[in-house]
Amino acid sequence: ASSRSLAPKPLGRGRYSPHYQMYTRGQDEIKMSRRWCHDSPENQELAKKSCVPCNSKDVHSMSEDSAKKWLDQQVNGWELKTEGGILKLHRAWKVKNFVKGLEFFQLVAAIAQEEGHHPDLHLVGWNNVKIDVWTHSVRGLTDNDFILAAKINDLKLEGLLSKKKATAQE
Ligand SMILES: C[C@H](O)[C@H](O)[C@H]1CNC2=NC(N)=NC(=O)C2=N1
């Protein structure tokens, strides 16, 4: 049985991961910062969950309608797209420069490794970060994708982002 339960991780202090030189805040730190958090309470709830292994037998892709409901209620800032017949979550950011884009990827990589669930990372036109999240094992969307998107929403990106807004066509 997988140790990754969907229950929120126990409260605790954050931890420093030397590999990525980053600090992952513990739940009580997230609670402390809740009032300054820009994300909705729902996003906070979802961001506390953990992904389950994508190859477990009870992971199935969800319908577009369910995906739309999840998107509206639980995860802000992401949009739904279909590519090659596969439903995916998509979000774009404009970063200050190319290196900040890679730093962004490092922050996302630490979450992906922790969760065993990985996004598609694009850094185009030197300062445009685009992230697609979908579950490869079922060629569609599962809870894991929304959990990962919520955790990415939770990242503190202020130092990395350009003042200009990301635009769709870039
Ligand atoms: C065993 C485990 O299910 C696979 O290694 C994981 C790795 N990361 C993954 N990430 C995503 N996005 N989809 C997957 O199906 C997937 N599978």
Short mmCIF file of C-alpha atoms and ligand atoms in Angstrom, two decimals, residues 53-55 116-118 134-137, ligand 1:
data_model
loop_
_atom_site.label_atom_id
_atom_site.label_comp_id
_atom_site.label_asym_id
_atom_site.label_seq_id
_atom_site.Cartn_x
_atom_site.Cartn_y
_atom_site.Cartn_z
CA PRO A 53 1.64 6.85 -7.44
CA CYS A 54 0.22 7.31 -10.94
CA ASN A 55 0.49 3.62 -11.72
CA GLY A 116 6.55 11.63 -7.59
CA HIS A 117 4.43 13.57 -10.09
CA HIS A 118 6.06 15.64 -12.81
CA TRP A 134 -1.21 15.99 -16.77
CA THR A 135 -1.00 12.31 -15.78
CA HIS A 136 0.95 10.43 -18.41
CA SER A 137 0.00 6.96 -17.15
C1 LIG B 1 5.69 5.05 -10.98
C2 LIG B 1 5.12 6.41 -11.19
O1 LIG B 1 3.75 6.32 -11.42
C3 LIG B 1 5.74 7.10 -12.38
O2 LIG B 1 7.12 7.05 -12.26
C4 LIG B 1 5.23 8.54 -12.35
C5 LIG B 1 6.33 9.58 -12.44
N1 LIG B 1 5.77 10.90 -12.61
C6 LIG B 1 4.63 11.07 -13.32
N2 LIG B 1 4.22 12.30 -13.63
C7 LIG B 1 3.11 12.50 -14.38
N3 LIG B 1 2.73 13.76 -14.68
N4 LIG B 1 2.41 11.45 -14.83
C8 LIG B 1 2.72 10.17 -14.59
O3 LIG B 1 2.05 9.24 -15.05
C9 LIG B 1 3.88 9.93 -13.76
N5 LIG B 1 4.23 8.71 -13.38
#
